[in-house]
């Protein structure tokens, strides 16, 4: 009946792979490479990454990688320095001086090499940034909240580094989208360097009719626009670029400052179907010998229109948690939820009462696991 | 067993890092009108260059259009503030710039509330159970 239409996001990520089509070759380093590039057959339909027969000097020598890349070129630093948005973004993010402006410009470029001017796009920086973000955010939650169930853990990471969060970070950094068409740029006599500091992606605005009240969404649930993905790509790429210029320490600091400083309400992420059953299962798993009992600790105004009950969950003589509700049932449920939350949201401290060290904190000394080992999910 | 409810993290600008909300200011002047004299002075005597060098995080855009001069300030919460600067001298315009570059872009409002916070109250919500048993209202 209906043809299933592929997500634009997936097709775009496919088309990110290098295609062979007429290309502008600049910064050529050796003529042998040119021959190899031109003798390849043109196959515009295949999305596979081509494997040019290039020999690297050594796998660990990154400089030799750079010189082999003949399909595209990087923006010269002198050009990037003339772009006001780039300089402003650099100083707004308080980036270190050795973070070059041309890398920053590359991080904002999503257009494929053969479609645009042949400038490198942020595909590789984005990959690098994604990996770094995943590592540091996962590490933070693994160590600081060791008892989080895996679903909540994933959701907590997503709330920090998901597309929604990253795109709002990108917008708050004051990155503008390059929406000006070539004709307008010519007529408005805009400085040609301005666009290198804007977010550039293929939004195909020129071929589309804009209707008020209608927005184009990209993902299947209809939450994100194409620009949201572009912003997320840019933010990840800027983080990846920071790693290439300044190393791991400054990336960690940057992620701490800009992303981990955001507030995540972990306690409002839990959804328990049957809190009392889950609590009993948990206590069984923890091998508590005495049974779980819920007792009424205090009450007020039972006959009034606004009664309050305080229920507590006890294992033997030990109180695990308590909850207040306006009916007995509500107080019971709340006390169960509170005691479950107090188990799951446990955050360890070390002997001195400070926050626990992360494995990435100090590389010189071998990492010693200080926190309590968790019992796993219920 | 446990299901996760999707939430988005809340931005706390100033905690960890501070991003200045005003990212772009457009200075609009008229080449002919007398009300733009102050802005034209500012553009020619180099004071604006000095100001822009001190505020590298903001882009300054200069636009020529007839009519009274304007400052158009763009903030990262998708708002624009238009400031009329007709008949102001160059030093007064610098003061205006200094004022608007520090704003958050939100509308100004009278702050009547005792506490405004993303966090829950440390003491918790008051409950009648906090009252000692003897003092409670009996029915």
Short mmCIF file of C-alpha atoms in Angstrom, two decimals:
data_model
loop_
_atom_site.label_atom_id
_atom_site.label_comp_id
_atom_site.label_asym_id
_atom_site.label_seq_id
_atom_site.Cartn_x
_atom_site.Cartn_y
_atom_site.Cartn_z
CA UNK A 1 0.00 0.00 0.00
CA UNK A 2 2.38 2.65 1.21
CA UNK A 3 6.00 2.58 0.38
CA UNK A 4 8.17 2.84 3.41
CA UNK A 5 10.27 5.92 3.13
CA UNK A 6 13.75 5.81 4.55
CA UNK A 7 14.67 8.29 7.20
CA UNK A 8 16.57 11.21 5.82
CA UNK A 9 19.03 10.83 8.66
CA UNK A 10 20.01 7.36 7.59
CA UNK A 11 20.32 8.24 3.95
CA UNK A 12 22.45 11.20 4.84
CA UNK A 13 24.81 9.16 6.94
CA UNK A 14 25.17 6.78 4.03
CA UNK A 15 25.88 9.50 1.56
CA UNK A 16 28.53 10.82 3.91
CA UNK A 17 30.75 8.08 2.56
CA UNK A 18 33.05 9.22 -0.17
CA UNK A 19 31.66 8.97 -3.68
CA UNK A 20 33.53 9.23 -6.92
CA UNK A 21 32.45 12.08 -9.11
CA UNK A 22 34.33 14.95 -10.75
CA UNK A 23 36.34 16.54 -8.01
CA UNK A 24 38.46 19.60 -7.68
CA UNK A 25 41.95 18.53 -6.77
CA UNK A 26 43.91 21.01 -4.76
CA UNK A 27 46.91 20.66 -2.50
CA UNK A 28 48.27 17.83 -4.55
CA UNK A 29 51.23 16.18 -3.03
CA UNK A 30 52.33 13.59 -5.52
CA UNK A 31 51.48 12.89 -9.14
CA UNK A 32 51.31 9.14 -8.59
CA UNK A 33 48.35 9.63 -6.35
CA UNK A 34 46.61 11.65 -9.02
CA UNK A 35 46.95 8.80 -11.51
CA UNK A 36 45.51 6.41 -9.02
CA UNK A 37 42.62 8.67 -8.35
CA UNK A 38 41.78 9.26 -11.99
CA UNK A 39 42.08 5.66 -13.11
CA UNK A 40 39.40 4.58 -10.66
CA UNK A 41 36.09 3.87 -12.33
CA UNK A 42 33.30 6.24 -11.56
CA UNK A 43 30.55 4.54 -9.64
CA UNK A 44 28.20 7.20 -8.31
CA UNK A 45 25.60 4.72 -7.10
CA UNK A 46 27.80 2.75 -4.71
CA UNK A 47 27.99 4.16 -1.22
CA UNK A 48 30.90 1.97 -0.13
CA UNK A 49 34.00 3.73 0.98
CA UNK A 50 36.55 3.41 -1.81
CA UNK A 51 39.89 1.96 -0.97
CA UNK A 52 42.51 3.83 -2.95
CA UNK A 53 45.74 1.95 -3.20
CA UNK A 54 47.70 4.26 -0.98
CA UNK A 55 50.62 3.16 1.13
CA UNK A 56 51.09 4.90 4.43
CA UNK A 57 54.58 5.40 5.81
CA UNK A 58 53.49 3.98 9.10
CA UNK A 59 50.14 3.48 10.75
CA UNK A 60 50.98 5.63 13.75
CA UNK A 61 52.35 8.54 11.70
CA UNK A 62 49.27 10.72 11.33
CA UNK A 63 51.01 13.30 9.17
CA UNK A 64 51.30 10.76 6.37
CA UNK A 65 47.55 10.23 6.52
CA UNK A 66 46.93 13.91 5.97
CA UNK A 67 49.09 14.20 2.88
CA UNK A 68 47.32 11.26 1.26
CA UNK A 69 43.98 12.96 1.34
CA UNK A 70 43.71 14.42 -2.13
CA UNK A 71 39.97 14.50 -2.56
CA UNK A 72 39.35 17.53 -0.44
CA UNK A 73 41.15 20.36 1.23
CA UNK A 74 41.01 22.16 4.51
CA UNK A 75 40.17 25.83 4.84
CA UNK A 76 43.42 27.81 5.05
CA UNK A 77 44.00 29.31 8.47
CA UNK A 78 44.49 32.78 6.97
CA UNK A 79 41.00 32.62 5.43
CA UNK A 80 39.44 31.37 8.64
CA UNK A 81 40.98 34.26 10.54
CA UNK A 82 38.99 36.72 8.44
CA UNK A 83 35.65 35.24 9.43
CA UNK A 84 34.12 37.20 12.35
CA UNK A 85 31.64 34.47 13.42
CA UNK A 86 34.50 31.98 13.77
CA UNK A 87 36.59 34.28 15.96
CA UNK A 88 33.53 35.13 18.05
CA UNK A 89 32.62 31.45 18.52
CA UNK A 90 36.22 30.62 19.42
CA UNK A 91 36.32 33.22 22.16
CA UNK A 92 32.74 32.56 23.31
CA UNK A 93 33.57 28.92 23.98
CA UNK A 94 36.86 29.97 25.58
CA UNK A 95 38.77 27.49 23.43
CA UNK A 96 42.55 27.22 23.83
CA UNK A 97 44.72 29.22 21.45
CA UNK A 98 46.11 26.21 19.64
CA UNK A 99 42.59 25.17 18.57
CA UNK A 100 42.81 26.40 15.00
CA UNK A 101 39.99 28.34 13.42
CA UNK A 102 40.06 26.16 10.32
CA UNK A 103 39.21 23.10 12.42
CA UNK A 104 36.39 25.05 14.02
CA UNK A 105 35.13 25.92 10.55
CA UNK A 106 35.41 22.27 9.53
CA UNK A 107 33.34 21.28 12.55
CA UNK A 108 30.50 23.48 11.28
CA UNK A 109 30.55 22.04 7.77
CA UNK A 110 28.23 19.13 6.99
CA UNK A 111 28.22 19.48 3.22
CA UNK A 112 29.85 16.68 1.33
CA UNK A 113 33.10 17.45 -0.37
CA UNK A 114 31.99 17.09 -3.97
CA UNK A 115 28.75 19.00 -3.47
CA UNK A 116 30.27 22.08 -1.90
CA UNK A 117 33.56 23.73 -2.58
CA UNK A 118 35.60 20.63 -1.84
CA UNK A 119 36.15 21.54 1.80
CA UNK A 120 36.44 18.65 4.23
CA UNK A 121 33.30 18.08 6.29
CA UNK A 122 32.96 17.18 9.93
CA UNK A 123 32.22 13.49 9.45
CA UNK A 124 35.42 12.27 11.06
CA UNK A 125 35.42 14.90 13.82
CA UNK A 126 31.83 13.93 14.62
CA UNK A 127 32.81 10.27 15.00
CA UNK A 128 35.65 11.24 17.30
CA UNK A 129 33.45 13.56 19.35
CA UNK A 130 30.71 10.94 19.69
CA UNK A 131 33.18 8.40 21.03
CA UNK A 132 34.66 10.83 23.52
CA UNK A 133 31.25 11.98 24.74
CA UNK A 134 30.02 8.41 25.11
CA UNK A 135 33.10 7.44 27.06
CA UNK A 136 33.15 10.32 29.53
CA UNK A 137 29.40 10.44 30.18
CA UNK A 138 29.10 6.68 30.59
CA UNK A 139 32.12 6.63 32.87
CA UNK A 140 30.62 9.37 35.04
CA UNK A 141 27.35 7.52 35.56
CA UNK A 142 28.98 4.09 35.92
CA UNK A 143 31.19 5.23 38.76
CA UNK A 144 28.96 7.78 40.48
CA UNK A 145 25.70 5.82 40.24
CA UNK A 146 26.79 2.17 40.18
CA UNK A 147 23.34 0.80 41.02
CA UNK A 148 21.36 2.50 38.25
CA UNK A 149 19.39 -0.03 36.17
CA UNK A 150 20.73 -0.18 32.63
CA UNK A 151 17.65 1.44 31.09
CA UNK A 152 17.83 4.40 33.43
CA UNK A 153 21.56 4.63 32.85
CA UNK A 154 21.05 4.78 29.09
CA UNK A 155 18.29 7.34 29.43
CA UNK A 156 20.44 9.50 31.71
CA UNK A 157 23.25 9.44 29.13
CA UNK A 158 20.73 10.24 26.39
CA UNK A 159 19.37 13.19 28.32
CA UNK A 160 22.86 14.70 28.26
CA UNK A 161 24.20 13.71 24.84
CA UNK A 162 21.03 12.97 22.87
CA UNK A 163 20.17 15.04 19.81
CA UNK A 164 17.69 17.18 21.74
CA UNK A 165 20.19 18.18 24.38
CA UNK A 166 23.12 18.67 22.01
CA UNK A 167 21.12 20.77 19.58
CA UNK A 168 20.01 23.07 22.38
CA UNK A 169 23.65 23.35 23.46
CA UNK A 170 24.59 24.24 19.88
CA UNK A 171 21.91 26.91 19.75
CA UNK A 172 23.03 28.34 23.07
CA UNK A 173 26.54 28.65 21.67
CA UNK A 174 25.15 31.15 19.19
CA UNK A 175 25.93 29.12 16.08
CA UNK A 176 23.94 30.46 13.15
CA UNK A 177 22.71 28.47 10.18
CA UNK A 178 23.93 29.48 6.74
CA UNK A 179 20.59 30.11 5.07
CA UNK A 180 21.60 32.75 2.57
CA UNK A 181 21.43 31.63 -1.03
CA UNK A 182 24.23 32.30 -3.47
CA UNK A 183 22.20 34.94 -5.26
CA UNK A 184 21.38 36.81 -2.06
CA UNK A 185 24.99 36.67 -1.02
CA UNK A 186 25.97 38.21 -4.33
CA UNK A 187 23.26 40.88 -4.24
CA UNK A 188 23.78 41.72 -0.58
CA UNK A 189 27.53 41.92 -1.16
CA UNK A 190 28.13 39.92 1.99
CA UNK A 191 31.65 39.16 2.98
CA UNK A 192 32.44 35.72 1.54
CA UNK A 193 34.24 34.72 4.73
CA UNK A 194 31.09 35.07 6.84
CA UNK A 195 29.75 31.69 5.76
CA UNK A 196 32.77 29.79 7.08
CA UNK A 197 31.61 30.59 10.61
CA UNK A 198 28.06 29.40 10.09
CA UNK A 199 26.52 25.96 10.28
CA UNK A 200 26.40 24.63 6.73
CA UNK A 201 24.29 21.64 5.77
CA UNK A 202 22.19 20.55 2.83
CA UNK A 203 18.76 21.76 3.78
CA UNK A 204 17.62 22.03 0.15
CA UNK A 205 15.76 25.22 0.96
CA UNK A 206 15.89 26.39 -2.63
CA UNK A 207 13.79 23.53 -3.97
CA UNK A 208 11.09 23.68 -1.34
CA UNK A 209 7.95 25.71 -0.92
CA UNK A 210 7.56 27.02 2.59
CA UNK A 211 4.07 26.90 4.07
CA UNK A 212 3.20 28.61 7.33
CA UNK A 213 2.46 26.22 10.17
CA UNK A 214 4.22 23.30 8.52
CA UNK A 215 7.68 22.18 9.53
CA UNK A 216 9.65 19.34 8.08
CA UNK A 217 10.70 16.71 10.57
CA UNK A 218 13.30 14.08 9.97
CA UNK A 219 13.06 11.26 12.47
CA UNK A 220 10.27 8.71 12.65
CA UNK A 221 8.70 10.12 15.82
CA UNK A 222 8.57 13.59 14.36
CA UNK A 223 10.48 15.37 17.06
CA UNK A 224 13.54 16.62 15.29
CA UNK A 225 14.14 18.88 12.37
CA UNK A 226 17.13 18.55 10.12
CA UNK A 227 18.77 21.52 11.79
CA UNK A 228 18.62 19.76 15.16
CA UNK A 229 20.74 16.94 13.79
CA UNK A 230 23.09 19.45 12.20
CA UNK A 231 23.54 21.28 15.51
CA UNK A 232 24.23 18.00 17.30
CA UNK A 233 26.82 17.06 14.65
CA UNK A 234 28.50 20.43 15.06
CA UNK A 235 28.71 20.22 18.85
CA UNK A 236 30.18 16.71 18.73
CA UNK A 237 32.65 17.79 16.05
CA UNK A 238 33.82 20.78 18.07
CA UNK A 239 34.55 18.40 20.95
CA UNK A 240 36.34 16.03 18.54
CA UNK A 241 38.38 18.95 17.22
CA UNK A 242 39.38 19.89 20.76
CA UNK A 243 40.78 16.39 21.20
CA UNK A 244 42.89 16.60 18.05
CA UNK A 245 44.41 19.92 19.10
CA UNK A 246 44.66 19.82 22.87
CA UNK A 247 44.37 16.21 23.94
CA UNK A 248 42.28 14.26 26.36
CA UNK A 249 42.64 16.39 29.49
CA UNK A 250 41.14 19.52 27.98
CA UNK A 251 38.34 17.53 26.34
CA UNK A 252 37.45 16.08 29.70
CA UNK A 253 37.40 19.54 31.25
CA UNK A 254 35.28 20.87 28.38
CA UNK A 255 32.75 18.06 28.70
CA UNK A 256 32.63 18.58 32.47
CA UNK A 257 32.04 22.30 32.04
CA UNK A 258 29.56 22.29 29.19
CA UNK A 259 27.70 18.99 29.36
CA UNK A 260 28.02 17.37 32.77
CA UNK A 261 27.16 20.72 34.36
CA UNK A 262 23.60 20.35 33.07
CA UNK A 263 21.02 19.13 35.51
CA UNK A 264 19.58 15.64 35.06
CA UNK A 265 16.64 14.76 37.26
CA UNK A 266 17.43 11.09 37.78
CA UNK A 267 14.72 10.51 40.38
CA UNK A 268 11.96 11.52 37.98
CA UNK A 269 13.13 9.07 35.32
CA UNK A 270 11.98 5.92 37.13
CA UNK A 271 8.65 4.35 36.27
CA UNK A 272 7.67 1.45 38.57
CA UNK A 273 4.69 -0.67 37.58
CA UNK A 274 4.28 -2.39 40.95
CA UNK A 275 6.61 -0.77 43.48
CA UNK A 276 5.79 -3.08 46.40
CA UNK A 277 6.41 -6.25 44.35
CA UNK A 278 9.65 -4.85 43.01
CA UNK A 279 10.79 -3.90 46.49
CA UNK A 280 10.11 -7.42 47.78
CA UNK A 281 11.99 -8.91 44.80
CA UNK A 282 14.89 -6.60 45.52
CA UNK A 283 14.98 -7.57 49.21
CA UNK A 284 14.92 -11.25 48.26
CA UNK A 285 17.80 -10.66 45.91
CA UNK A 286 19.77 -8.90 48.63
CA UNK A 287 19.16 -11.91 50.93
CA UNK A 288 17.43 -10.02 53.72
CA UNK A 289 16.42 -12.60 56.29
CA UNK A 290 13.51 -10.79 57.84
CA UNK A 291 10.35 -10.04 55.83
CA UNK A 292 9.46 -6.62 54.46
CA UNK A 293 6.71 -4.84 56.39
CA UNK A 294 5.03 -1.52 55.77
CA UNK A 295 3.92 0.24 58.95
CA UNK A 296 1.99 3.41 59.64
CA UNK A 297 4.31 5.73 61.55
CA UNK A 298 2.11 8.79 61.98
CA UNK A 299 -1.14 10.25 60.76
CA UNK A 300 -3.12 13.44 61.03
CA UNK A 301 -6.65 14.48 60.15
CA UNK A 302 -8.00 11.05 59.21
CA UNK A 303 -11.56 12.37 59.23
CA UNK A 304 -10.81 15.74 57.67
CA UNK A 305 -10.81 16.58 53.97
CA UNK A 306 -7.04 16.69 53.94
CA UNK A 307 -5.65 13.68 55.81
CA UNK A 308 -1.95 12.87 55.88
CA UNK A 309 -0.37 9.51 56.52
CA UNK A 310 3.27 8.65 57.01
CA UNK A 311 4.16 5.08 56.13
CA UNK A 312 7.54 3.43 56.56
CA UNK A 313 9.06 0.30 55.01
CA UNK A 314 10.78 -1.88 57.60
CA UNK A 315 12.99 -4.93 57.36
CA UNK A 316 13.09 -6.21 60.89
CA UNK A 317 13.88 -3.17 62.98
CA UNK A 318 15.59 -1.29 60.20
CA UNK A 319 13.71 1.39 58.30
CA UNK A 320 14.51 1.40 54.57
CA UNK A 321 12.35 4.34 53.55
CA UNK A 322 9.25 6.34 54.28
CA UNK A 323 6.60 8.20 52.34
CA UNK A 324 3.78 10.65 52.95
CA UNK A 325 0.42 10.35 51.21
CA UNK A 326 -3.12 11.57 51.59
CA UNK A 327 -4.46 8.02 51.77
CA UNK A 328 -3.08 4.87 53.32
CA UNK A 329 -2.59 3.31 49.91
CA UNK A 330 -0.75 6.35 48.57
CA UNK A 331 1.53 6.49 51.60
CA UNK A 332 2.32 2.79 51.16
CA UNK A 333 3.20 3.18 47.49
CA UNK A 334 5.26 6.30 48.07
CA UNK A 335 7.24 4.63 50.83
CA UNK A 336 8.01 1.69 48.53
CA UNK A 337 9.07 4.01 45.68
CA UNK A 338 11.24 6.07 48.03
CA UNK A 339 13.05 3.04 49.38
CA UNK A 340 13.61 1.69 45.84
CA UNK A 341 14.97 5.08 44.76
CA UNK A 342 17.27 5.31 47.75
CA UNK A 343 18.76 1.97 46.72
CA UNK A 344 19.14 2.75 43.02
CA UNK A 345 20.38 6.32 43.39
CA UNK A 346 23.17 5.35 45.75
CA UNK A 347 26.26 7.40 45.00
CA UNK A 348 29.51 6.24 46.63
CA UNK A 349 32.08 8.41 48.35
CA UNK A 350 35.63 7.50 49.22
CA UNK A 351 37.27 7.21 52.64
CA UNK A 352 37.78 10.96 52.99
CA UNK A 353 34.19 11.71 52.10
CA UNK A 354 35.08 13.14 48.68
CA UNK A 355 33.73 12.16 45.30
CA UNK A 356 35.10 8.90 43.97
CA UNK A 357 37.95 9.06 41.47
CA UNK A 358 37.17 8.22 37.86
CA UNK A 359 39.38 5.80 35.92
CA UNK A 360 40.34 8.61 33.52
CA UNK A 361 41.35 10.99 36.32
CA UNK A 362 44.93 10.01 36.87
CA UNK A 363 46.77 7.92 34.34
CA UNK A 364 50.11 7.80 36.14
CA UNK A 365 48.91 5.79 39.08
CA UNK A 366 46.92 2.66 38.43
CA UNK A 367 43.23 3.14 39.11
CA UNK A 368 41.89 1.62 42.27
CA UNK A 369 38.19 0.92 42.41
CA UNK A 370 37.00 2.69 45.52
CA UNK A 371 33.24 2.49 45.31
CA UNK A 372 30.93 -0.25 46.40
CA UNK A 373 30.22 -2.99 43.88
CA UNK A 374 26.53 -3.09 43.09
CA UNK A 375 24.16 -5.99 43.20
CA UNK A 376 22.78 -5.36 39.71
CA UNK A 377 19.26 -4.79 38.51
CA UNK A 378 16.21 -6.07 40.34
CA UNK B 1 11.02 -4.26 35.35
CA UNK B 2 11.94 -0.60 35.69
CA UNK B 3 10.96 1.61 32.80
CA UNK B 4 12.75 4.83 31.98
CA UNK B 5 10.91 8.08 31.33
CA UNK B 6 12.69 10.23 28.74
CA UNK B 7 13.84 13.59 30.09
CA UNK B 8 16.05 16.31 28.70
CA UNK B 9 18.78 17.76 30.86
CA UNK B 10 18.34 21.35 32.03
CA UNK B 11 20.92 23.94 31.02
CA UNK B 12 22.61 25.83 33.84
CA UNK B 13 24.59 28.61 32.23
CA UNK B 14 27.31 29.85 34.57
CA UNK B 15 27.82 26.54 36.30
CA UNK B 16 31.01 25.09 34.88
CA UNK B 17 31.05 27.39 31.89
CA UNK B 18 29.47 30.69 31.02
CA UNK B 19 28.30 31.46 27.50
CA UNK B 20 27.38 35.09 26.90
CA UNK B 21 23.79 35.11 25.63
CA UNK B 22 24.24 38.11 23.32
CA UNK B 23 26.00 36.74 20.26
CA UNK B 24 25.39 39.38 17.63
CA UNK B 25 24.71 43.12 17.55
CA UNK B 26 23.75 44.95 14.37
CA UNK B 27 24.44 48.67 14.33
CA UNK B 28 22.13 50.31 11.84
CA UNK B 29 22.89 53.86 10.77
CA UNK B 30 21.79 56.38 8.18
CA UNK B 31 24.39 58.16 6.13
CA UNK B 32 22.34 61.32 5.79
CA UNK B 33 20.09 61.82 8.83
CA UNK B 34 21.15 64.03 11.73
CA UNK B 35 19.93 61.54 14.33
CA UNK B 36 22.68 59.13 13.27
CA UNK B 37 25.46 61.64 13.92
CA UNK B 38 26.51 59.98 17.17
CA UNK B 39 26.69 56.53 15.63
CA UNK B 40 28.60 57.87 12.63
CA UNK B 41 31.10 59.45 15.04
CA UNK B 42 31.40 56.15 16.87
CA UNK B 43 32.12 54.30 13.65
CA UNK B 44 34.76 56.76 12.48
CA UNK B 45 36.66 57.63 15.66
CA UNK B 46 37.73 54.05 16.43
CA UNK B 47 35.89 53.72 19.75
CA UNK B 48 33.79 50.89 18.35
CA UNK B 49 36.92 48.98 17.32
CA UNK B 50 38.19 49.21 20.88
CA UNK B 51 34.83 48.08 22.23
CA UNK B 52 34.67 45.15 19.80
CA UNK B 53 38.19 44.06 20.74
CA UNK B 54 37.15 43.96 24.39
CA UNK B 55 34.07 41.90 23.50
CA UNK B 56 35.42 39.27 21.15
CA UNK B 57 32.58 36.87 21.91
CA UNK B 58 30.04 39.07 20.11
CA UNK B 59 29.83 39.77 16.39
CA UNK B 60 29.31 43.39 15.42
CA UNK B 61 27.54 43.96 12.15
CA UNK B 62 27.24 47.37 10.55
CA UNK B 63 24.35 48.10 8.28
CA UNK B 64 23.43 51.22 6.38
CA UNK B 65 19.74 51.95 6.13
CA UNK B 66 17.83 55.20 6.04
CA UNK B 67 15.83 56.22 9.06
CA UNK B 68 16.73 56.54 12.69
CA UNK B 69 19.70 54.53 13.94
CA UNK B 70 19.10 51.26 15.75
CA UNK B 71 20.93 48.63 17.74
CA UNK B 72 19.57 45.14 17.00
CA UNK B 73 20.79 42.69 19.63
CA UNK B 74 20.46 38.95 18.99
CA UNK B 75 20.37 36.56 21.94
CA UNK B 76 20.75 32.81 22.04
CA UNK B 77 17.19 32.24 23.25
CA UNK B 78 15.94 33.27 19.79
CA UNK B 79 15.04 36.81 20.78
CA UNK B 80 15.92 40.13 19.25
CA UNK B 81 15.97 43.44 21.08
CA UNK B 82 15.76 46.62 19.05
CA UNK B 83 17.18 49.65 20.80
CA UNK B 84 16.54 53.17 19.53
CA UNK B 85 19.65 55.29 19.66
CA UNK B 86 18.52 58.40 17.77
CA UNK B 87 20.24 61.67 18.72
CA UNK B 88 22.55 59.92 21.18
CA UNK B 89 26.21 60.86 21.36
CA UNK B 90 28.92 58.24 20.81
CA UNK B 91 29.65 57.77 24.52
CA UNK B 92 25.97 57.30 25.25
CA UNK B 93 25.75 54.66 22.53
CA UNK B 94 28.72 52.83 24.08
CA UNK B 95 26.80 52.81 27.38
CA UNK B 96 23.76 51.34 25.63
CA UNK B 97 25.94 48.70 23.98
CA UNK B 98 27.52 47.84 27.29
CA UNK B 99 24.11 47.46 28.87
CA UNK B 100 22.55 45.32 26.17
CA UNK B 101 25.57 43.07 25.64
CA UNK B 102 25.26 41.84 29.22
CA UNK B 103 21.56 40.98 29.03
CA UNK B 104 20.17 37.48 28.94
CA UNK B 105 17.60 38.21 26.25
CA UNK B 106 14.70 37.44 28.56
CA UNK B 107 12.05 40.05 29.20
CA UNK B 108 12.69 42.04 32.34
CA UNK B 109 10.33 41.24 35.18
CA UNK B 110 9.87 42.25 38.77
CA UNK B 111 11.46 39.69 41.02
CA UNK B 112 8.91 39.09 43.77
CA UNK B 113 9.58 35.48 44.55
CA UNK B 114 11.53 34.35 47.55
CA UNK B 115 13.24 31.42 45.86
CA UNK B 116 13.66 30.59 42.19
CA UNK B 117 15.44 27.32 41.58
CA UNK B 118 15.61 24.21 39.42
CA UNK B 119 16.40 22.17 42.51
CA UNK B 120 14.00 20.75 45.05
CA UNK B 121 13.73 22.42 48.40
CA UNK B 122 16.35 21.18 50.84
CA UNK B 123 13.97 21.25 53.80
CA UNK B 124 11.16 19.58 51.90
CA UNK B 125 7.51 20.56 51.75
CA UNK B 126 5.86 21.32 55.07
CA UNK B 127 3.58 18.62 56.38
CA UNK B 128 1.13 18.72 59.28
CA UNK B 129 3.02 15.72 60.65
CA UNK B 130 5.87 18.01 61.61
CA UNK B 131 3.61 19.46 64.29
CA UNK B 132 4.09 17.74 67.69
CA UNK B 133 1.31 15.31 68.49
CA UNK B 134 -0.07 17.34 71.40
CA UNK B 135 -0.38 20.51 69.35
CA UNK B 136 -2.21 18.96 66.40
CA UNK B 137 -5.77 19.96 65.67
CA UNK B 138 -8.13 17.33 66.95
CA UNK B 139 -11.47 16.53 65.41
#
